[in-house]
């Protein structure tokens, strides 16, 4: 039975595990048939779509109806992390059945360009924009979400998404920072942008991370598991995994479409 | 050997057939795992991508490198027909190898919003915008393209794409019109938007077509073959096919991903 706002938590106590699914994890643009960033965090059938990047709406449409997504959470306004919000909202706005507006949580102003792709007003009924400022704590269905500004070219929010003691921390796109280590402290799963393998080139230094950076920060935060994502197209995933493992002794994997992981008590 | 501008036509006379491939044909938004509008017209390895709708860049990335597309041709500025131009240009702008700018042919101003998804200047090196006004004849590699304004909510160009006597006519999204019948006169393949099966609802009347409209217009134009596309999500393709066949005695099919057709002399 789907979780619905307004119900008491006792109704959802049947399962405390949080499921994390990968739709795509290609960095910057879709490559080798893989979508860009797109993840689902789910508990008791309440599904939060994180970062609807290029290709994600098409993949989703083959898996669940658009109305099976209960909320959207966006790290930042680069289109490889949010462009497919537009078709997702179309699917809900233009469908025959009237549904509740989809809560879309994003940094203030970050979705302006994507929301302007269609004519003014066309998608208004389909969403309810819940703008936040980095640093705020927000509630998304059964999840408590801590947000934190992490270094990128434009404002980027990292998320620590928690429910009943389990947590997943997601960096969006971000250069290494003490803020991430603090946000990810003892998290069950750190999902970390790792655009590069060992070293970030000079022009991106401080704004993006390597798999090595991600491994080091997972160690510093004492995270349980590390999932590398947003690899630059063409990157060897095994090389990224090795680089992270050189810094982190916990479980390391590279995001690939269809992968699912669970956190929390069974 | 790829066709390149500047070579004499004798070099490409090895094959006169024109190949048409469907990447996606879902109307309005991706549905059932199918991308929105996206087609490739190809002769002698010169590939024109028509209408890069949602999901198309991801599909393409699994088939050919982004640089294997030689030109883009866009019917109109609705994002289900052009949103994935942005990731396609990213793939070319951010790749390590410098390539010639991609010629992008579109109605003046129709791509403004899509081209603004990334920060100003970021994609400039990746494309050369060839704006046209509906009614102009343009050259795209080996193809002569007649353009015609066809009725839609915003300016929409129909195309008659010809090479060495073979032609494909594409409606973009359009209500029925004598202009289409004239544009498609005796064309080898009419690729027609058929959002509805039998009747277009009142609020879309004149701006979109049914499969029945498409069949009638194929007959009026004396087209050889008809390919229905842009069906409203959830539409039964067999019902659309039947409706078109009631008006047109030539070959009728419904676009599906991976479908290819050839026109012209072998």
CSV table of N, CA and C in Angstrom, one decimal, chain A residues 137-224:
chain,number,residue,atom,x,y,z
A,137,UNK,N,16.4,21.8,6.4
A,137,UNK,CA,15.9,20.4,6.5
A,137,UNK,C,14.5,20.3,6.0
A,138,UNK,N,14.3,19.4,5.1
A,138,UNK,CA,12.9,19.3,4.5
A,138,UNK,C,12.4,17.9,4.7
A,139,UNK,N,11.1,17.8,4.6
A,139,UNK,CA,10.4,16.5,4.7
A,139,UNK,C,9.9,16.1,3.3
A,140,UNK,N,10.1,14.9,2.9
A,140,UNK,CA,9.7,14.4,1.6
A,140,UNK,C,9.0,13.0,1.9
A,141,UNK,N,7.7,13.0,2.0
A,141,UNK,CA,7.0,11.8,2.3
A,141,UNK,C,7.6,11.2,3.7
A,142,UNK,N,8.0,10.0,3.7
A,142,UNK,CA,8.5,9.4,4.9
A,142,UNK,C,9.9,9.8,5.2
A,143,UNK,N,10.5,10.6,4.3
A,143,UNK,CA,12.0,10.9,4.5
A,143,UNK,C,12.2,12.2,5.1
A,144,UNK,N,13.2,12.3,6.0
A,144,UNK,CA,13.7,13.5,6.5
A,144,UNK,C,15.0,13.8,5.7
A,145,UNK,N,15.1,15.0,5.1
A,145,UNK,CA,16.2,15.3,4.2
A,145,UNK,C,17.0,16.5,4.7
A,146,UNK,N,18.2,16.2,5.0
A,146,UNK,CA,19.1,17.4,5.3
A,146,UNK,C,19.8,17.8,4.0
A,147,UNK,N,19.8,19.1,3.8
A,147,UNK,CA,20.4,19.6,2.6
A,147,UNK,C,21.7,20.4,2.9
A,148,UNK,N,22.6,20.4,2.0
A,148,UNK,CA,23.9,21.1,2.3
A,148,UNK,C,24.5,21.7,1.0
A,149,UNK,N,24.9,22.9,1.0
A,149,UNK,CA,25.5,23.4,-0.2
A,149,UNK,C,26.9,22.8,-0.3
A,150,UNK,N,27.1,22.2,-1.5
A,150,UNK,CA,28.4,21.5,-1.8
A,150,UNK,C,29.0,22.2,-3.0
A,151,UNK,N,30.3,22.3,-3.1
A,151,UNK,CA,30.9,23.2,-4.1
A,151,UNK,C,30.8,22.7,-5.6
A,152,UNK,N,30.2,23.5,-6.4
A,152,UNK,CA,30.0,23.2,-7.8
A,152,UNK,C,29.9,24.6,-8.5
A,153,UNK,N,29.9,24.6,-9.9
A,153,UNK,CA,29.9,25.8,-10.6
A,153,UNK,C,28.6,26.7,-10.3
A,154,UNK,N,27.5,26.0,-10.1
A,154,UNK,CA,26.3,26.7,-9.7
A,154,UNK,C,25.8,26.0,-8.4
A,155,UNK,N,24.9,26.7,-7.7
A,155,UNK,CA,24.5,26.1,-6.4
A,155,UNK,C,24.0,24.6,-6.5
A,156,UNK,N,24.6,23.8,-5.7
A,156,UNK,CA,24.4,22.4,-5.7
A,156,UNK,C,24.1,21.9,-4.3
A,157,UNK,N,23.0,21.2,-4.1
A,157,UNK,CA,22.7,20.7,-2.8
A,157,UNK,C,23.0,19.2,-2.7
A,158,UNK,N,23.8,18.9,-1.7
A,158,UNK,CA,23.9,17.5,-1.3
A,158,UNK,C,22.7,17.1,-0.4
A,159,UNK,N,22.4,15.9,-0.4
A,159,UNK,CA,21.2,15.4,0.5
A,159,UNK,C,21.6,14.3,1.4
A,160,UNK,N,21.2,14.3,2.6
A,160,UNK,CA,21.2,13.1,3.5
A,160,UNK,C,19.7,12.8,3.7
A,161,UNK,N,19.3,11.6,3.1
A,161,UNK,CA,17.9,11.2,3.1
A,161,UNK,C,17.8,10.1,4.1
A,162,UNK,N,16.9,10.3,5.1
A,162,UNK,CA,16.8,9.4,6.2
A,162,UNK,C,15.4,8.9,6.5
A,163,UNK,N,15.3,7.7,6.9
A,163,UNK,CA,14.0,7.2,7.3
A,163,UNK,C,14.2,6.1,8.3
A,164,UNK,N,13.6,6.2,9.5
A,164,UNK,CA,13.7,5.2,10.5
A,164,UNK,C,15.1,4.6,10.7
A,165,UNK,N,16.1,5.6,10.9
A,165,UNK,CA,17.4,5.2,11.2
A,165,UNK,C,18.4,4.9,10.0
A,166,UNK,N,17.8,4.7,8.8
A,166,UNK,CA,18.6,4.4,7.7
A,166,UNK,C,18.9,5.7,6.9
A,167,UNK,N,20.0,5.8,6.3
A,167,UNK,CA,20.3,7.0,5.5
A,167,UNK,C,21.1,6.7,4.3
A,168,UNK,N,20.8,7.6,3.3
A,168,UNK,CA,21.5,7.6,2.0
A,168,UNK,C,22.0,9.0,1.8
A,169,UNK,N,23.2,9.2,1.5
A,169,UNK,CA,23.7,10.6,1.3
A,169,UNK,C,24.2,10.7,-0.2
A,170,UNK,N,23.7,11.8,-0.8
A,170,UNK,CA,24.0,12.0,-2.3
A,170,UNK,C,24.6,13.3,-2.5
A,171,UNK,N,25.7,13.3,-3.3
A,171,UNK,CA,26.5,14.6,-3.4
A,171,UNK,C,26.0,15.5,-4.5
A,172,UNK,N,25.0,15.0,-5.4
A,172,UNK,CA,24.9,15.8,-6.6
A,172,UNK,C,26.2,15.9,-7.3
A,173,UNK,N,26.6,17.0,-7.9
A,173,UNK,CA,27.9,17.2,-8.5
A,173,UNK,C,28.7,18.1,-7.5
A,174,UNK,N,29.8,17.7,-7.1
A,174,UNK,CA,30.5,18.5,-6.1
A,174,UNK,C,32.0,18.2,-6.0
A,175,UNK,N,32.8,19.2,-5.8
A,175,UNK,CA,34.2,19.0,-5.4
A,175,UNK,C,34.2,18.6,-4.0
A,176,UNK,N,35.3,18.0,-3.6
A,176,UNK,CA,35.5,17.5,-2.2
A,176,UNK,C,35.3,18.7,-1.2
A,177,UNK,N,34.7,18.3,0.0
A,177,UNK,CA,34.6,19.4,1.0
A,177,UNK,C,34.3,18.7,2.4
A,178,UNK,N,34.7,19.5,3.4
A,178,UNK,CA,34.4,19.0,4.8
A,178,UNK,C,32.9,19.0,5.0
A,179,UNK,N,32.2,19.8,4.3
A,179,UNK,CA,30.7,19.8,4.5
A,179,UNK,C,30.1,18.5,4.1
A,180,UNK,N,30.7,17.9,3.0
A,180,UNK,CA,30.1,16.6,2.6
A,180,UNK,C,30.5,15.5,3.7
A,181,UNK,N,31.7,15.6,4.2
A,181,UNK,CA,32.1,14.6,5.2
A,181,UNK,C,31.1,14.7,6.4
A,182,UNK,N,30.8,15.9,6.7
A,182,UNK,CA,29.9,16.1,7.9
A,182,UNK,C,28.5,15.6,7.5
A,183,UNK,N,28.0,15.9,6.3
A,183,UNK,CA,26.7,15.5,5.9
A,183,UNK,C,26.6,14.0,5.9
A,184,UNK,N,27.7,13.3,5.5
A,184,UNK,CA,27.6,11.9,5.2
A,184,UNK,C,28.1,11.1,6.4
A,185,UNK,N,28.2,11.7,7.6
A,185,UNK,CA,28.8,11.0,8.8
A,185,UNK,C,28.0,9.8,9.1
A,186,UNK,N,28.8,8.6,9.0
A,186,UNK,CA,28.2,7.3,9.4
A,186,UNK,C,27.0,6.9,8.6
A,187,UNK,N,26.9,7.5,7.4
A,187,UNK,CA,25.7,7.2,6.5
A,187,UNK,C,25.8,5.7,6.0
A,188,UNK,N,24.7,5.1,5.8
A,188,UNK,CA,24.6,3.7,5.3
A,188,UNK,C,25.1,3.6,3.8
A,189,UNK,N,24.8,4.6,3.0
A,189,UNK,CA,25.2,4.5,1.6
A,189,UNK,C,25.6,6.0,1.1
A,190,UNK,N,26.8,6.1,0.7
A,190,UNK,CA,27.2,7.4,0.1
A,190,UNK,C,27.2,7.2,-1.4
A,191,UNK,N,26.3,8.0,-2.1
A,191,UNK,CA,26.2,8.0,-3.5
A,191,UNK,C,27.0,9.3,-4.0
A,192,UNK,N,28.1,9.0,-4.6
A,192,UNK,CA,29.0,10.1,-4.8
A,192,UNK,C,29.4,10.3,-6.3
A,193,UNK,N,29.2,11.5,-6.8
A,193,UNK,CA,29.7,11.9,-8.1
A,193,UNK,C,31.2,11.6,-8.1
A,194,UNK,N,31.6,10.9,-9.2
A,194,UNK,CA,33.1,10.6,-9.4
A,194,UNK,C,33.3,10.7,-10.9
A,195,UNK,N,33.3,12.0,-11.3
A,195,UNK,CA,33.5,12.2,-12.8
A,195,UNK,C,34.8,11.7,-13.3
A,196,UNK,N,35.8,11.8,-12.5
A,196,UNK,CA,37.2,11.4,-12.9
A,196,UNK,C,37.6,10.2,-12.1
A,197,UNK,N,38.7,9.6,-12.5
A,197,UNK,CA,39.2,8.4,-11.8
A,197,UNK,C,40.1,8.7,-10.7
A,198,UNK,N,41.2,9.4,-11.0
A,198,UNK,CA,42.2,9.7,-10.0
A,198,UNK,C,42.4,11.2,-9.6
A,199,UNK,N,42.4,12.0,-10.7
A,199,UNK,CA,42.6,13.4,-10.5
A,199,UNK,C,41.7,14.2,-11.3
A,200,UNK,N,41.2,15.3,-10.7
A,200,UNK,CA,40.3,16.2,-11.4
A,200,UNK,C,41.1,17.2,-12.2
A,201,UNK,N,40.9,17.4,-13.5
A,201,UNK,CA,41.7,18.4,-14.2
A,201,UNK,C,41.6,19.8,-13.7
A,202,UNK,N,42.6,20.6,-13.9
A,202,UNK,CA,42.7,21.9,-13.3
A,202,UNK,C,41.5,22.8,-13.5
A,203,UNK,N,40.8,22.7,-14.7
A,203,UNK,CA,39.7,23.6,-14.9
A,203,UNK,C,38.5,23.2,-14.1
A,204,UNK,N,38.5,22.0,-13.6
A,204,UNK,CA,37.3,21.5,-12.8
A,204,UNK,C,37.6,21.3,-11.3
A,205,UNK,N,38.9,21.5,-11.0
A,205,UNK,CA,39.3,21.3,-9.6
A,205,UNK,C,38.5,22.1,-8.6
A,206,UNK,N,38.0,21.4,-7.6
A,206,UNK,CA,37.2,22.0,-6.6
A,206,UNK,C,35.7,22.0,-6.9
A,207,UNK,N,35.4,21.7,-8.2
A,207,UNK,CA,34.0,21.7,-8.6
A,207,UNK,C,33.4,20.3,-8.9
A,208,UNK,N,34.3,19.4,-9.2
A,208,UNK,CA,33.9,18.0,-9.4
A,208,UNK,C,34.9,17.1,-8.6
A,209,UNK,N,34.6,15.8,-8.6
A,209,UNK,CA,35.4,14.9,-7.8
A,209,UNK,C,35.9,13.7,-8.6
A,210,UNK,N,36.9,13.1,-8.1
A,210,UNK,CA,37.4,11.8,-8.7
A,210,UNK,C,36.9,10.7,-7.8
A,211,UNK,N,37.0,9.5,-8.3
A,211,UNK,CA,36.6,8.3,-7.5
A,211,UNK,C,37.6,8.2,-6.3
A,212,UNK,N,38.8,8.7,-6.5
A,212,UNK,CA,39.7,8.7,-5.4
A,212,UNK,C,39.2,9.6,-4.3
A,213,UNK,N,38.8,10.8,-4.7
A,213,UNK,CA,38.2,11.8,-3.7
A,213,UNK,C,37.0,11.1,-3.0
A,214,UNK,N,36.2,10.5,-3.8
A,214,UNK,CA,35.0,9.9,-3.2
A,214,UNK,C,35.3,8.9,-2.1
A,215,UNK,N,36.4,8.0,-2.5
A,215,UNK,CA,36.8,7.0,-1.5
A,215,UNK,C,37.4,7.6,-0.2
A,216,UNK,N,38.1,8.7,-0.4
A,216,UNK,CA,38.7,9.3,0.8
A,216,UNK,C,37.7,9.9,1.6
A,217,UNK,N,36.7,10.6,1.0
A,217,UNK,CA,35.6,11.2,1.8
A,217,UNK,C,34.7,10.2,2.4
A,218,UNK,N,34.5,9.0,1.8
A,218,UNK,CA,33.7,7.9,2.4
A,218,UNK,C,34.4,7.5,3.7
A,219,UNK,N,35.8,7.4,3.6
A,219,UNK,CA,36.5,7.0,4.8
A,219,UNK,C,36.4,8.0,5.9
A,220,UNK,N,36.6,9.3,5.5
A,220,UNK,CA,36.6,10.4,6.5
A,220,UNK,C,35.2,10.4,7.2
A,221,UNK,N,34.1,10.1,6.4
A,221,UNK,CA,32.8,10.2,6.9
A,221,UNK,C,32.4,8.9,7.7
A,222,UNK,N,33.2,7.9,7.6
A,222,UNK,CA,32.9,6.6,8.1
A,222,UNK,C,31.6,6.0,7.5
A,223,UNK,N,31.4,6.2,6.2
A,223,UNK,CA,30.2,5.7,5.5
A,223,UNK,C,30.4,4.2,5.5
A,224,UNK,N,29.2,3.5,5.4
A,224,UNK,CA,29.3,2.0,5.3
A,224,UNK,C,29.6,1.5,3.9
